[in-house]
Coordinates of C-alpha atoms in Angstrom, one line a residue:
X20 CA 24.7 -2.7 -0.2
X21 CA 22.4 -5.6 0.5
X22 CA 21.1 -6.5 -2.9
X23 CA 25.7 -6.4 -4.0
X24 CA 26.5 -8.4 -1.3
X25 CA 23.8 -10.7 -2.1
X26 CA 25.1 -11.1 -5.8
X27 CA 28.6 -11.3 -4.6
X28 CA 27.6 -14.1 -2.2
X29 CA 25.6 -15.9 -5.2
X30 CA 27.9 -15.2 -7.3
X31 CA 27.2 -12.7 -10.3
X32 CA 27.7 -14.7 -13.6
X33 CA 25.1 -17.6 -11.4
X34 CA 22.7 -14.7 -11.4
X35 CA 23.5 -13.5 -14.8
X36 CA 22.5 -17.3 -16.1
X37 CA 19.7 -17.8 -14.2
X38 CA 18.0 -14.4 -16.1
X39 CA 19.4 -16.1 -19.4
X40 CA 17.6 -18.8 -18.9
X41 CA 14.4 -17.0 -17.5
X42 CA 11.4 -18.1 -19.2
X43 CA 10.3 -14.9 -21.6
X44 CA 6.0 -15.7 -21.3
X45 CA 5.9 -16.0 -17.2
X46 CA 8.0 -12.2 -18.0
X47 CA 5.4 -11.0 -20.7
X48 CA 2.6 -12.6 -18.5
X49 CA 4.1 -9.9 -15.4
X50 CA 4.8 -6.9 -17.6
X51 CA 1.1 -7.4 -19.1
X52 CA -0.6 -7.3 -15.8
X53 CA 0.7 -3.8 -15.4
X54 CA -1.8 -2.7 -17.3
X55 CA -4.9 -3.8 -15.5
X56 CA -3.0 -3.0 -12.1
X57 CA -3.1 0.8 -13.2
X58 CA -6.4 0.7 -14.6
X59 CA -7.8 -1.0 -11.3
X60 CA -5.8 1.5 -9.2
X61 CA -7.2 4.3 -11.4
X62 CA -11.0 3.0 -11.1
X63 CA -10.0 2.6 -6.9
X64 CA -9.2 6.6 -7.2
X65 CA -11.8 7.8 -8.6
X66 CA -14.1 5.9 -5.9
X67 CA -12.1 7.7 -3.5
X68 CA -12.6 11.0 -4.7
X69 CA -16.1 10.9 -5.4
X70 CA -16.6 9.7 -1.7
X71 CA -15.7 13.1 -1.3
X72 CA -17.5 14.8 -3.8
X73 CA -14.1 15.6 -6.2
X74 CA -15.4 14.5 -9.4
X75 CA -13.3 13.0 -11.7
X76 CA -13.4 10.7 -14.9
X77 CA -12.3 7.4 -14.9
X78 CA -9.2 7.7 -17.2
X79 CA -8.5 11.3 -15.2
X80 CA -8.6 9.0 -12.1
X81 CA -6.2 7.0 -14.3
X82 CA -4.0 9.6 -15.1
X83 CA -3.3 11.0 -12.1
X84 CA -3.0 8.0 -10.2
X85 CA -0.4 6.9 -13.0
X86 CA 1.6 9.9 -12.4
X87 CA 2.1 9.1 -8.3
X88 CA 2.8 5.5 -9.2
X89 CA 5.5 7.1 -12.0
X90 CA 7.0 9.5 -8.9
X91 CA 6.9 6.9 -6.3
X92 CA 8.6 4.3 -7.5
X93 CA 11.9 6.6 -8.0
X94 CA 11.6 8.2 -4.5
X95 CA 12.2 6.9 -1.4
X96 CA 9.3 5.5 0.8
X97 CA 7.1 6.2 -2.2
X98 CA 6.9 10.1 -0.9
X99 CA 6.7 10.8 -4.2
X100 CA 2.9 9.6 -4.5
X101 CA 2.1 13.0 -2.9
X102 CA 2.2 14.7 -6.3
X103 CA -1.8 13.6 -5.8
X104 CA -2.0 16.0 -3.5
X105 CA -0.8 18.9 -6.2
X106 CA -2.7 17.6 -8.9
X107 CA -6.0 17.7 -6.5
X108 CA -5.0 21.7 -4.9
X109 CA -4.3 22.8 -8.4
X110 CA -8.2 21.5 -9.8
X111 CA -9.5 23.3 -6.7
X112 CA -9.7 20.6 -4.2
X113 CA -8.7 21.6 -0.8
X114 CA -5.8 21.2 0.9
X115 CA -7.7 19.2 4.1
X116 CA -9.2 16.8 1.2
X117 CA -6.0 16.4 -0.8
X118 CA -4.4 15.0 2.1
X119 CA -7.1 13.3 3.2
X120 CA -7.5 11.5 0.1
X121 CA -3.9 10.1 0.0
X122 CA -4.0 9.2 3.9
X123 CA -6.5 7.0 2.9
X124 CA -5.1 5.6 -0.2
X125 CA -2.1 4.9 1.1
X126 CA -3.5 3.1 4.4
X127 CA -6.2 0.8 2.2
X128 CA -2.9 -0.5 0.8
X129 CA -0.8 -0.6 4.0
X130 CA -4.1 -2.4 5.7
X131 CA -4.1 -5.3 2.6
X132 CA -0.4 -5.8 2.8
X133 CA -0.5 -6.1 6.4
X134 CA -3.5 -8.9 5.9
X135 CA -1.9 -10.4 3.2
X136 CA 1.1 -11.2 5.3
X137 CA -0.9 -12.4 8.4
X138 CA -2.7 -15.2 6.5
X139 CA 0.2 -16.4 4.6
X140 CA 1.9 -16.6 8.3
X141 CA -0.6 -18.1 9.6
X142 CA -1.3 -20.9 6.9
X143 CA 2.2 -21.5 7.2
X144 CA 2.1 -21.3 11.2
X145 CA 4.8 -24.0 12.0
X146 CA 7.5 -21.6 9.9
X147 CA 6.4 -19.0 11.9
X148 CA 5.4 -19.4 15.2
X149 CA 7.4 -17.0 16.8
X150 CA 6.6 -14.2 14.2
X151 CA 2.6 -15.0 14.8
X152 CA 3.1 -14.2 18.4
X153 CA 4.5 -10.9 18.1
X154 CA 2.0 -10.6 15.2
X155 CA -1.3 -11.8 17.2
X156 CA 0.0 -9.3 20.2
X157 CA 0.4 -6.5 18.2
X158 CA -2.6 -6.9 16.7
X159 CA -4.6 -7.1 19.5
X160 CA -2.9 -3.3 20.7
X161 CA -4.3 -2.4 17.1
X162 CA -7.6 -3.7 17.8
X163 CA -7.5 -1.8 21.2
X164 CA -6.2 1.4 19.8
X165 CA -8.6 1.6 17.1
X166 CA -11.7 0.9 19.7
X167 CA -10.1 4.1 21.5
X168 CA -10.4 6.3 18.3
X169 CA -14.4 4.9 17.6
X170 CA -14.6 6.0 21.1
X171 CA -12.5 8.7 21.9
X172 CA -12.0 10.3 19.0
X173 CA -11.0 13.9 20.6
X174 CA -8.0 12.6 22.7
X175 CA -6.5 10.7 19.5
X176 CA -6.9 14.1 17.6
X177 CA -5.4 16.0 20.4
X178 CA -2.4 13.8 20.3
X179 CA -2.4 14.3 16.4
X180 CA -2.5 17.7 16.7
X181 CA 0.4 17.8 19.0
X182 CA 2.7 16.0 16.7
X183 CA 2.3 18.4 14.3
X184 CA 4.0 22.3 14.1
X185 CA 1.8 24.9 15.6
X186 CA 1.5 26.9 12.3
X187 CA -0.3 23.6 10.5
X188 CA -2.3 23.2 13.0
X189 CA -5.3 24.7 11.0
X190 CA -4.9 22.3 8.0
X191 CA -4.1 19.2 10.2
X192 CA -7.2 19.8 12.1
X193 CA -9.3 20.1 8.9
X194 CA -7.4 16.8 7.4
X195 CA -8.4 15.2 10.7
X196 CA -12.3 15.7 9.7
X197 CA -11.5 14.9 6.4
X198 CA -10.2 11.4 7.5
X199 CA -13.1 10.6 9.8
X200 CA -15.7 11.5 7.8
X201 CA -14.2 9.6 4.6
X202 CA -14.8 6.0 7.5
X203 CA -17.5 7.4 8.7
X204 CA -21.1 5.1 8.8
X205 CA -22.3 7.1 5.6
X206 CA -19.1 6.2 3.6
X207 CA -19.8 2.0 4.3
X208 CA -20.5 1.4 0.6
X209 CA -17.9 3.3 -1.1
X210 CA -15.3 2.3 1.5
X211 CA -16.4 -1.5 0.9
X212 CA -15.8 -0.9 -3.2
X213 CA -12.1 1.0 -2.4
X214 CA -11.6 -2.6 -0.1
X215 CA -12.5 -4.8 -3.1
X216 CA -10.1 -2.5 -5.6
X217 CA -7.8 -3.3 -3.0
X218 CA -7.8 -6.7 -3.3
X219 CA -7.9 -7.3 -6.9
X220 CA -4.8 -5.0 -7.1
X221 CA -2.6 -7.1 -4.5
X222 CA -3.7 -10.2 -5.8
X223 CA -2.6 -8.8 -9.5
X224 CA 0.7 -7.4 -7.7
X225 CA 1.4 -11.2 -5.7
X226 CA 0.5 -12.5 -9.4
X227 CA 3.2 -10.7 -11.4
X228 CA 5.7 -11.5 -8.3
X229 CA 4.7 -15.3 -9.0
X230 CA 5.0 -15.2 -12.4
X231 CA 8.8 -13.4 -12.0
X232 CA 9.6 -16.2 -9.6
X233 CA 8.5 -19.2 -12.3
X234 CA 10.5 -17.4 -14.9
X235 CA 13.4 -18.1 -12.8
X236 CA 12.9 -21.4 -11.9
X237 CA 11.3 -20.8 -8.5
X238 CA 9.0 -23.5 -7.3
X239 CA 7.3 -22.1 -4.1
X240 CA 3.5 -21.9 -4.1
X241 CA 1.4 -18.7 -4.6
X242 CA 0.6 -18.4 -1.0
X243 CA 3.8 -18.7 1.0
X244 CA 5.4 -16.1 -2.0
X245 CA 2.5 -14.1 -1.7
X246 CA 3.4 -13.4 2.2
X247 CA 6.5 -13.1 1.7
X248 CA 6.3 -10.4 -1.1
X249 CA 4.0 -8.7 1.4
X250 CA 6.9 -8.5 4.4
X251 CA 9.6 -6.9 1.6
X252 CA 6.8 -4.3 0.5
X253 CA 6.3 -3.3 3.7
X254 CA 10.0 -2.9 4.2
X255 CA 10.1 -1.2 1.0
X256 CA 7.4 1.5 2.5
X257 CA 10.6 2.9 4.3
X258 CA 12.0 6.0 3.6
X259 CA 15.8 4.8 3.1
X260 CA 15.9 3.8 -0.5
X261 CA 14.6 5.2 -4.0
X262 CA 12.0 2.5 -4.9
X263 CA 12.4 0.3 -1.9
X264 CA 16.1 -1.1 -3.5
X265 CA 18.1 -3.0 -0.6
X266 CA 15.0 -3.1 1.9
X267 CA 12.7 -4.6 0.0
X268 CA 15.7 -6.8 -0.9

């Protein structure tokens, strides 16, 4: 409804010109840098796994992660990238590890978006002062909340466990261990590479966004698109439309 109303309101033969006229080397510059982006998420994977001893081949890593990519992007919220978890349980991986894995896939990502955002905010703090505010205070209750779980650690499972139905209890408890021990003290390195993956595939992904945006015409610097790319993909992390359409919008 959104992303109709919004042609309607443009008007749709302005839009229709506007991709006439869109310059086709920024679009072959965006569409080539899909390539690296799966390869860098596919050599991010495989660091993941190994942290927890699943060995696996870097164009296996590839290949799999290609195939949650290929299932998330025509689901909504991105459930789809769960298929991971199937393709890990059917090699032999556990079910505890499977999920494990994909928790913290998905929250390196969630993490660098939510960075991303901050900083372009706050470079461009006179637009958004009021945002900052709410951003700054939440963070702070993050900050807090995660200094609870390095410290109590057995009250924020208990609450985990509670959210969940009784008859997963067993696995959520086991995915629980799973998760702490993949940050645990021992995991520093690996978790450190994951990080740097992370950012080389976000700065790719704000790349391509920039690139789209020149095609068109768009004059807005790398930075303030860059944080505003990463408030529509957080948007798009919602569970209301198949591949984030009208949210992310």
């Amino acid at each position: 409804v959104i992303v109709v109303s919004a042609m309607l309101w443009a008007g749709p033969g302005k839009v229709w010109a506007v991709l006439c006229r869109a310059e086709p080397k920024f679009i072959a510059a965006a569409v080539a840098l899909a390539i690296p982006m799966a390869l860098v998420k596919g050599i991010r994977w495989r660091v993941l796994l190994n942290s927890y001893d699943i060995k696996s081949g870097f164009a296996d890593s590839t290949s799999m992660y290609a195939t949650g990519m290929l299932f998330s992007a025509v689901t909504p919220g991105r459930v789809g990238d769960l298929v991971k978890i199937g393709i890990l349980i059917k090699r032999g991986c556990s079910i505890a590890k499977a999920i494990a894995c994909n928790i913290l896939d998905r929250l390196f990502d969630v993490g660098a978006v939510l960075l991303a955002g901050y900083l372009g905010m706050w470079y461009f703090s006179s637009q958004f002062a009021s945002q900052l505010r709410i951003i700054n205070l939440s963070g702070a209750v993050i900050l807090v909340l995660l200094a609870i779980f390095a410290v109590k650690r057995h009250l924020i499972k208990k609450v985990f466990l509670k959210l969940v139905p009784d008859q997963y209890h067993s696995v959520a408890r086991e995915s629980w261990s799973q998760i702490t021990a993949g940050v645990g003290k021992n995991k520093i390195g690996q978790n450190f590479l994951i990080g740097l993956w992370t950012v080389v595939f976000w700065l790719m992904q704000f790349l391509a966004i920039y690139l789209c945006g020149l095609s068109a015409g768009i004059n807005i610097s790398f930075v303030y698109l860059s944080a505003c790319a990463a408030v529509a993909i957080l948007l798009s992390l919602l569970p209301i439309t198949i591949a984030g359409v009208g949210t992310r919008d």
